PDB file of C-alpha atoms in Angstrom:
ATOM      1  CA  UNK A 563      17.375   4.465 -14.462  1.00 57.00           C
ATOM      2  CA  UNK A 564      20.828   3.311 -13.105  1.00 57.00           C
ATOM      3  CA  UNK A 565      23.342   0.901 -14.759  1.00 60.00           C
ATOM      4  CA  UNK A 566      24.398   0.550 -11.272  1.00 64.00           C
ATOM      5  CA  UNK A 567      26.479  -3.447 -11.112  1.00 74.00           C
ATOM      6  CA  UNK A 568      23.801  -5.137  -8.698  1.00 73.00           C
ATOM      7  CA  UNK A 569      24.990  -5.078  -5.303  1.00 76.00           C
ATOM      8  CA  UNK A 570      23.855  -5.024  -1.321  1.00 82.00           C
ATOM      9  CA  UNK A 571      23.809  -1.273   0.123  1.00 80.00           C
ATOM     10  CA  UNK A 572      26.986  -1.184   1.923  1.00 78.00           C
ATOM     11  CA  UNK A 573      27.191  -1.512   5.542  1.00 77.00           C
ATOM     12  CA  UNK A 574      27.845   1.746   6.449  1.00 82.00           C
ATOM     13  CA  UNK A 575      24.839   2.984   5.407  1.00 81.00           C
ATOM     14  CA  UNK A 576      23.157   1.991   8.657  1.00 81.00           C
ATOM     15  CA  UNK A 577      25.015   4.301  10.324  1.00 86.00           C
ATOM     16  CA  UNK A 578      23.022   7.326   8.657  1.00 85.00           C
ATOM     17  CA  UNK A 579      20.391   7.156  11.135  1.00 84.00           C
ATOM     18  CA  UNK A 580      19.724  11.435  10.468  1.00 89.00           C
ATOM     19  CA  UNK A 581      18.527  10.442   6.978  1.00 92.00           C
ATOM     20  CA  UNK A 582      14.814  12.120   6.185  1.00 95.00           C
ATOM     21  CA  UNK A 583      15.121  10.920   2.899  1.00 95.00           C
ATOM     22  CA  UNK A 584      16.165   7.852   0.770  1.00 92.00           C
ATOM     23  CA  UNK A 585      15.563   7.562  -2.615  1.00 93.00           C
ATOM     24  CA  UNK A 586      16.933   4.896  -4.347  1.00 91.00           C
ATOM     25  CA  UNK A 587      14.744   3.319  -6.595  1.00 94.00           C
ATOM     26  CA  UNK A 588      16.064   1.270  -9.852  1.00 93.00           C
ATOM     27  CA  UNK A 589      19.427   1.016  -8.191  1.00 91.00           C
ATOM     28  CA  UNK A 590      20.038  -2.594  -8.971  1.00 92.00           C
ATOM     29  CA  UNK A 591      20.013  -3.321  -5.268  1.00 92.00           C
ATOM     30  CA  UNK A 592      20.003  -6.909  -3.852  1.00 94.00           C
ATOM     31  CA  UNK A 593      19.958  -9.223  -0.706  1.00 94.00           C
ATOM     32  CA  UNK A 594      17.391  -8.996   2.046  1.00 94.00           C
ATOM     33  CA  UNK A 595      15.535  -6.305   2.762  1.00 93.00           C
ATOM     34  CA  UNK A 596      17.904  -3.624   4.717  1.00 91.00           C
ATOM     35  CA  UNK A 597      16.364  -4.042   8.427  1.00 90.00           C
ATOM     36  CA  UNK A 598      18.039  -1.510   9.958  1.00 90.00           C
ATOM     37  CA  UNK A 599      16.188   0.726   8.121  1.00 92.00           C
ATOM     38  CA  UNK A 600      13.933   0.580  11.100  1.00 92.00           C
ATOM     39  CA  UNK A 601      16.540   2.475  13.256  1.00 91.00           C
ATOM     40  CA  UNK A 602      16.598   5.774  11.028  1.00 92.00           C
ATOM     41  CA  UNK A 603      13.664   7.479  13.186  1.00 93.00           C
ATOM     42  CA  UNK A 604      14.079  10.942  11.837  1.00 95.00           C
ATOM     43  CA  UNK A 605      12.959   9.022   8.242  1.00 95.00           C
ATOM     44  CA  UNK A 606       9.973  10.930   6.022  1.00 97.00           C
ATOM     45  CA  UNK A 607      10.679   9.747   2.483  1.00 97.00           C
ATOM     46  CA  UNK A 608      11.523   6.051   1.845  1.00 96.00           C
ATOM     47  CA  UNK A 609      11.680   4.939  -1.518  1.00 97.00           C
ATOM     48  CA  UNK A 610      13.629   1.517  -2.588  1.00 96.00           C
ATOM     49  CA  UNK A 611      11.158   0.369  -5.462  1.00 97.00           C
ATOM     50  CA  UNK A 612      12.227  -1.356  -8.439  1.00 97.00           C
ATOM     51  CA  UNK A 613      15.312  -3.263  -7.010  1.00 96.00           C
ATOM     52  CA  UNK A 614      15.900  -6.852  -6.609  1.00 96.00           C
ATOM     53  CA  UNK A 615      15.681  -6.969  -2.576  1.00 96.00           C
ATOM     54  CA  UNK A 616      14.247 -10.444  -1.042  1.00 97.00           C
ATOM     55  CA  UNK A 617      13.232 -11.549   2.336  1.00 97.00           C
ATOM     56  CA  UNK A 618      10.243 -10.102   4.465  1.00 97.00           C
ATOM     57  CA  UNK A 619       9.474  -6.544   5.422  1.00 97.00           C
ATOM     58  CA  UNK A 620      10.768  -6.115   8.998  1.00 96.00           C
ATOM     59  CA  UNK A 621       7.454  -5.466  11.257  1.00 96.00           C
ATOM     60  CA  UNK A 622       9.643  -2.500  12.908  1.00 96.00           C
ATOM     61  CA  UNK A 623       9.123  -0.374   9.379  1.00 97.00           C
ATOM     62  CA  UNK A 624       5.718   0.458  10.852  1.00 97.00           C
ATOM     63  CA  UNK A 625       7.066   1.803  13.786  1.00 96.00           C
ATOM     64  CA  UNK A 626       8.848   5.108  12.352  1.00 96.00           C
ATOM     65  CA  UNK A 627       7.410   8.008  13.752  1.00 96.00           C
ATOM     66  CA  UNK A 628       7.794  10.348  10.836  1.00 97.00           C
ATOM     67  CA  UNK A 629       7.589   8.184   8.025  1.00 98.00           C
ATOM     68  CA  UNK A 630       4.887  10.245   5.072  1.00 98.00           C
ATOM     69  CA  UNK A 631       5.884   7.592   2.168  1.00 98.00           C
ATOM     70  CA  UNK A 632       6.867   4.356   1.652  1.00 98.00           C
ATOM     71  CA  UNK A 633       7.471   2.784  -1.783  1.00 98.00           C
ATOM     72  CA  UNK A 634       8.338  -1.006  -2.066  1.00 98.00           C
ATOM     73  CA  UNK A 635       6.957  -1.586  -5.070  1.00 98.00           C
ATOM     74  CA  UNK A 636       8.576  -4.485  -8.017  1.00 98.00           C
ATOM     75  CA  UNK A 637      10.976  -6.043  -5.715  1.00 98.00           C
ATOM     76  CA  UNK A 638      11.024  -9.814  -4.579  1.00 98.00           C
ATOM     77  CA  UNK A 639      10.142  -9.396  -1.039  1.00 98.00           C
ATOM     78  CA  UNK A 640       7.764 -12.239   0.382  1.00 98.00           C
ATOM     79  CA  UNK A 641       6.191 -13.159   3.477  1.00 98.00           C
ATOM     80  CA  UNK A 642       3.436 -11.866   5.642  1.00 98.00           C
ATOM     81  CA  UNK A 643       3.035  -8.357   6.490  1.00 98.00           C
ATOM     82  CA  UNK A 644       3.340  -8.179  10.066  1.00 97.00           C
ATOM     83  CA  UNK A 645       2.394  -5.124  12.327  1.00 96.00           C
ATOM     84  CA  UNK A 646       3.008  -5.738  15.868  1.00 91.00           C
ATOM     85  CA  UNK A 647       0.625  -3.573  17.837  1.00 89.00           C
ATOM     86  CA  UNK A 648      -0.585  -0.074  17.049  1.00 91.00           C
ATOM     87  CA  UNK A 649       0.980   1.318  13.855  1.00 95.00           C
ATOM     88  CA  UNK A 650       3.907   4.048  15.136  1.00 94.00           C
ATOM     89  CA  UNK A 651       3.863   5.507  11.490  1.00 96.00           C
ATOM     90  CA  UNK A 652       0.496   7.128  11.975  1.00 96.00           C
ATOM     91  CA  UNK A 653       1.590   9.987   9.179  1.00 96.00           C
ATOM     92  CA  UNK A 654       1.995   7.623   6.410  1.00 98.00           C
ATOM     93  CA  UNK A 655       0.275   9.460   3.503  1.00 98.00           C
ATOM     94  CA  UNK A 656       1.383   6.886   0.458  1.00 98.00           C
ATOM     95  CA  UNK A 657       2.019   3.283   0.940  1.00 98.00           C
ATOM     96  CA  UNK A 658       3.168   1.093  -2.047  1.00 98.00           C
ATOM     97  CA  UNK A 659       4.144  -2.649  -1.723  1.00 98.00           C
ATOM     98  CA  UNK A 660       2.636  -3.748  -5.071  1.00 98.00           C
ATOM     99  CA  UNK A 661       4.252  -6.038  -7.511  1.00 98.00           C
ATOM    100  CA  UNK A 662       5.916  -8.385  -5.385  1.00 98.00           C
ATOM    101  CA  UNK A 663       5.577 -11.925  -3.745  1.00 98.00           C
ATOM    102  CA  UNK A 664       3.463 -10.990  -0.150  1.00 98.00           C
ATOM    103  CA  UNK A 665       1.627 -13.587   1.512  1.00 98.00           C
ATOM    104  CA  UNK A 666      -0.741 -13.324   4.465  1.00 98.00           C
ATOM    105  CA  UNK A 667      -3.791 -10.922   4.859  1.00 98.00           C
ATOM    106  CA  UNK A 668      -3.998  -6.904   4.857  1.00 98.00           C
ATOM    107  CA  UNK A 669      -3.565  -6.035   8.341  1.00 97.00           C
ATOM    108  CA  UNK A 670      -6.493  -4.690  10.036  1.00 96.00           C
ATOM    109  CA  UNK A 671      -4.553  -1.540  11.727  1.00 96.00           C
ATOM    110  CA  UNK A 672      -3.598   0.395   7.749  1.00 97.00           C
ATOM    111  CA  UNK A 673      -7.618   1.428   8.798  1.00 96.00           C
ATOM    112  CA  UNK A 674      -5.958   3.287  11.241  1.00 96.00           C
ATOM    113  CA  UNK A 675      -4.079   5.642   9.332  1.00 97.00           C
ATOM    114  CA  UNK A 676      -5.434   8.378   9.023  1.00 97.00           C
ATOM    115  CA  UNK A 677      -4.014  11.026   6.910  1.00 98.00           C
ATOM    116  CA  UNK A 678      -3.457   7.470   4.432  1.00 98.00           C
ATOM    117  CA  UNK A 679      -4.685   8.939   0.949  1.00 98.00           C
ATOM    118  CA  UNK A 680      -3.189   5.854  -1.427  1.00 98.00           C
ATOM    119  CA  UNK A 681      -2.768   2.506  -0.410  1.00 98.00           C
ATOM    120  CA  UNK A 682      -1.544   0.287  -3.244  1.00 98.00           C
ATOM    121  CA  UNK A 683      -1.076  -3.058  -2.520  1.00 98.00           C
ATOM    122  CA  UNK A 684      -1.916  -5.281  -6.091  1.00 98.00           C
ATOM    123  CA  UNK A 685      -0.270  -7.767  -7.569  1.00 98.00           C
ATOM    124  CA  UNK A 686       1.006  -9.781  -4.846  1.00 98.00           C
ATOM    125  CA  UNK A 687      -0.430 -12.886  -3.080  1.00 98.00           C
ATOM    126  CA  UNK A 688      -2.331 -11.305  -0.254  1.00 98.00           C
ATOM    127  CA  UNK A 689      -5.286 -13.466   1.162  1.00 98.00           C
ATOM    128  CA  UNK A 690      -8.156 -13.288   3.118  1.00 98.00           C
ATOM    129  CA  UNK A 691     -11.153 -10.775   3.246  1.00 98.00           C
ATOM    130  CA  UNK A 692     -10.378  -6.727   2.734  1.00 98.00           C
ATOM    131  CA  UNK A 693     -10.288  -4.918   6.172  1.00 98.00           C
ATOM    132  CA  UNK A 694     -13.468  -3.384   7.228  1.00 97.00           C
ATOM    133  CA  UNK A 695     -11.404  -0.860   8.679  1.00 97.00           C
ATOM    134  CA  UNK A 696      -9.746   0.167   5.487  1.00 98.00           C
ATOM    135  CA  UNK A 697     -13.501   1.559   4.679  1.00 97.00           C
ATOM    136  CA  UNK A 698     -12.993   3.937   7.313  1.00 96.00           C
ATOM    137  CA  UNK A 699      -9.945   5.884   6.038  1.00 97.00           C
ATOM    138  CA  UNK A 700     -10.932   9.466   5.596  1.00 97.00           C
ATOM    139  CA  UNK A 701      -8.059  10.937   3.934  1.00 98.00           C
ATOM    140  CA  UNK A 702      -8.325   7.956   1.200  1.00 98.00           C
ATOM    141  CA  UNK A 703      -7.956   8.682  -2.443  1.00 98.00           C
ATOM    142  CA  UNK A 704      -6.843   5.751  -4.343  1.00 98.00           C
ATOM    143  CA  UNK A 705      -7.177   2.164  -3.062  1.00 98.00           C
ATOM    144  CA  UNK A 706      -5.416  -0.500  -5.683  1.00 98.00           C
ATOM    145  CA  UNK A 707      -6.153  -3.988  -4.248  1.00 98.00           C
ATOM    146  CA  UNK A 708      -6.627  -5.975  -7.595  1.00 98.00           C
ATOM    147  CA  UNK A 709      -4.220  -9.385  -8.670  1.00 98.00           C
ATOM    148  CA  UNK A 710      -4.340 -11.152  -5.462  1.00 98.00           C
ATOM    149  CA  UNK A 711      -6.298 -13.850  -3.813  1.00 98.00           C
ATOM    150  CA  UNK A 712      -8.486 -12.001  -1.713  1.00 98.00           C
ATOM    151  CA  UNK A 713     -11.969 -13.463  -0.548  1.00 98.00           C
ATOM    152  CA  UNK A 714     -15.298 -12.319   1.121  1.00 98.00           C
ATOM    153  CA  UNK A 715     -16.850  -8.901   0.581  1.00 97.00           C
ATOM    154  CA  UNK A 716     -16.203  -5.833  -0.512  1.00 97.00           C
ATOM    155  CA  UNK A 717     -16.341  -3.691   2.816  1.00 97.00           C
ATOM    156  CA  UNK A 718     -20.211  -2.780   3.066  1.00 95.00           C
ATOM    157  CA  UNK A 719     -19.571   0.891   4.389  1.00 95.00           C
ATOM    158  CA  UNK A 720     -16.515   1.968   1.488  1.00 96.00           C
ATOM    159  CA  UNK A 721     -16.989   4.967   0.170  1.00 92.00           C
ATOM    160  CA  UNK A 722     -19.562   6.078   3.263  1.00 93.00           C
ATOM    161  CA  UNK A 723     -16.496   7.453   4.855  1.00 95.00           C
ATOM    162  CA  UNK A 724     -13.680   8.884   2.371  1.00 96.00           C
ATOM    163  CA  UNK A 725     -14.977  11.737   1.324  1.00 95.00           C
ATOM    164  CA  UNK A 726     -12.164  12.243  -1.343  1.00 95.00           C
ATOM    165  CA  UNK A 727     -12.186   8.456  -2.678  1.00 96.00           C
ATOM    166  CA  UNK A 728     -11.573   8.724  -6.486  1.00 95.00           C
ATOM    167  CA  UNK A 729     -10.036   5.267  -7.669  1.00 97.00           C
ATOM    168  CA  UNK A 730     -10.941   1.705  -6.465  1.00 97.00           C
ATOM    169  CA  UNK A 731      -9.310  -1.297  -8.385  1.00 98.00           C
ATOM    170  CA  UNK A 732     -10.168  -4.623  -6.758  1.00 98.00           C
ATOM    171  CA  UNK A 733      -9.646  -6.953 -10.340  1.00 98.00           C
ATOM    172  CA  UNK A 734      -8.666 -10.677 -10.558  1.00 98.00           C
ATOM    173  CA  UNK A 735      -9.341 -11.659  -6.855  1.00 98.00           C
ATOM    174  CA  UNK A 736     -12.068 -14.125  -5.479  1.00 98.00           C
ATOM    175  CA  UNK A 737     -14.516 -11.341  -4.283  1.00 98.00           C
ATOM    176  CA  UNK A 738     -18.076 -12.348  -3.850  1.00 97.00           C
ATOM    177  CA  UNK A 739     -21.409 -10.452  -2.711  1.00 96.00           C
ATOM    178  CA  UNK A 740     -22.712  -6.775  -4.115  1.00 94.00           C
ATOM    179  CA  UNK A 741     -21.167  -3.634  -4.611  1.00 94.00           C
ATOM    180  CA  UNK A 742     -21.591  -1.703  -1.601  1.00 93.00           C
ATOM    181  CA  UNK A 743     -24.175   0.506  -1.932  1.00 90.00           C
ATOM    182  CA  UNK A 744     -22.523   3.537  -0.574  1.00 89.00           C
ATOM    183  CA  UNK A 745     -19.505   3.411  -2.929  1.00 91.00           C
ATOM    184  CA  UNK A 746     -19.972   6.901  -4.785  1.00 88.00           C
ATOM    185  CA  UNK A 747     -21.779   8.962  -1.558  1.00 88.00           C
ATOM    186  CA  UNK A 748     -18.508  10.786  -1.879  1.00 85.00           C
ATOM    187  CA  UNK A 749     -19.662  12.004  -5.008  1.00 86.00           C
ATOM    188  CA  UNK A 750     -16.021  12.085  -6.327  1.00 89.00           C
ATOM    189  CA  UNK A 751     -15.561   8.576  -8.086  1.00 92.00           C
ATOM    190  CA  UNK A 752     -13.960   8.127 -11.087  1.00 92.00           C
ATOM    191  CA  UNK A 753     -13.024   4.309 -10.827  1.00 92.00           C
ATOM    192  CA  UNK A 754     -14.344   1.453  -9.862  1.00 93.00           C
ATOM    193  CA  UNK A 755     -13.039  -1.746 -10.816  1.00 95.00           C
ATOM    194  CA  UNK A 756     -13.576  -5.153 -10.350  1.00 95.00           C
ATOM    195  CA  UNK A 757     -13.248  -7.416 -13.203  1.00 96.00           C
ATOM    196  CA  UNK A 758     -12.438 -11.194 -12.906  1.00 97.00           C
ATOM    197  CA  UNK A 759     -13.940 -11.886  -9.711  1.00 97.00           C
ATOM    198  CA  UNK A 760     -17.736 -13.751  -8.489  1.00 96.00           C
ATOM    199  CA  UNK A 761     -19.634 -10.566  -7.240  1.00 94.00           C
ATOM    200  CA  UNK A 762     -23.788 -10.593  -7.278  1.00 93.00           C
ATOM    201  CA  UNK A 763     -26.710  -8.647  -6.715  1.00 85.00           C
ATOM    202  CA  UNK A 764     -27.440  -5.460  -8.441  1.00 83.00           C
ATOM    203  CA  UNK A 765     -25.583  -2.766  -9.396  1.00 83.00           C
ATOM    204  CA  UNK A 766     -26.207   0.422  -7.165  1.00 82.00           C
ATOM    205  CA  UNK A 767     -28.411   2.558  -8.521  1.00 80.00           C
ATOM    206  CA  UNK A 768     -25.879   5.417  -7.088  1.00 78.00           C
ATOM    207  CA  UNK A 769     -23.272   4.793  -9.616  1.00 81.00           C
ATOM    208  CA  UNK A 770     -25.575   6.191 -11.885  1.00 77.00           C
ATOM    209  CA  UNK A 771     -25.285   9.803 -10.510  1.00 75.00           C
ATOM    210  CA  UNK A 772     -21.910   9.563  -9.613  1.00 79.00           C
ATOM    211  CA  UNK A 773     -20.535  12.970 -11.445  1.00 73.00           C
ATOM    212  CA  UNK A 774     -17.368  11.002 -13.303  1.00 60.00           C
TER     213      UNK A 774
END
């Protein structure tokens, strides 16, 4: 942890557009999210979690070519999540936005990343129903989705199609309908949790078997 006096990153720092890395998490940083970070296209490693920044995430973050991981999480950033065509970061392996103030719904195109293998996205304000598409990750690991107010069904085909899905945390939303059926054919689940919101039917006679 830094005792860093809070501050804006200085302007100069857009002009670092060779960067791979960035790694300042717990920095004390402030203001609106640092847009030009959209214009570093040789960027791999992003990481500016527990800082004070505010605003929206620029839709253009999506858009860098080599960008693996991406860690937002426990800032104040708010507003809808907004991917303007086809994702350009197709290698994104970790994406964290958790713990802040996001609005909207879970874009349908994260179900196109492919090498994705944890997607954390809880305790913000997200709406809506989860992605189908997000069912159909096959690099997926860990999927964190609980504290927000998401509706509808758990997608029917999760689990059919991530062979390495391990952890599934989809607590204190407004979920309704079963379990899916499918959710330990992976045969590698060790969580699966969904406290505090109005699911029904029976629970899946697979869980039974699953090896955890």
């Amino acid at each position: 942890v830094n005792q860093f006096t809070p501050g804006e990153l200085p302007g100069s720092f857009k002009n670092l557009t060779s960067l791979k890395t960035v790694w300042l998490a717990q920095c004390n940083l402030t203001g609106d999210f640092p847009s030009y970070v959209t214009e570093m296209m040789e960027m791999e490693y992003l990481d500016l979690s527990q800082n004070s920044f505010t605003g929206s995430i620029p839709p253009g973050i999506w858009n860098i070519p080599k960008l693996q991981y991406l860690f937002l999480y426990t800032n104040q950033l708010t507003g809808d999540v907004v991917v303007n065509g086809k994702i350009g970061a197709a290698s994104l392996i970790y994406l964290d936005i958790s713990e802040n103030q996001l609005t909207g719904t879970i874009p349908e195109s994260f179900g196109s990343l492919m090498n994705l293998t944890n997607l954390a996205l809880m305790t913000n304000n997200f709406s809506g129903e989860i992605p189908a598409s997000l069912a159909q990750l096959p690099s997926l690991v860990i999927m964190k989705l609980f504290e927000n107010n998401l509706t509808g069904q758990i997608p029917a085909e999760l689990g059919k199609h991530s062979p390495f899905l391990r952890d599934i945390e989809v607590d204190n939303n407004d979920l309704t309908g079963p379990i899916p059926e499918g959710v330990c054919d992976n045969r590698r689940l060790w969580i699966i949790s969904a406290a505090g919101n109005r699911l029904n039917g029976s629970i899946p006679a697979s869980l039974a078997t699953c090896p955890a």
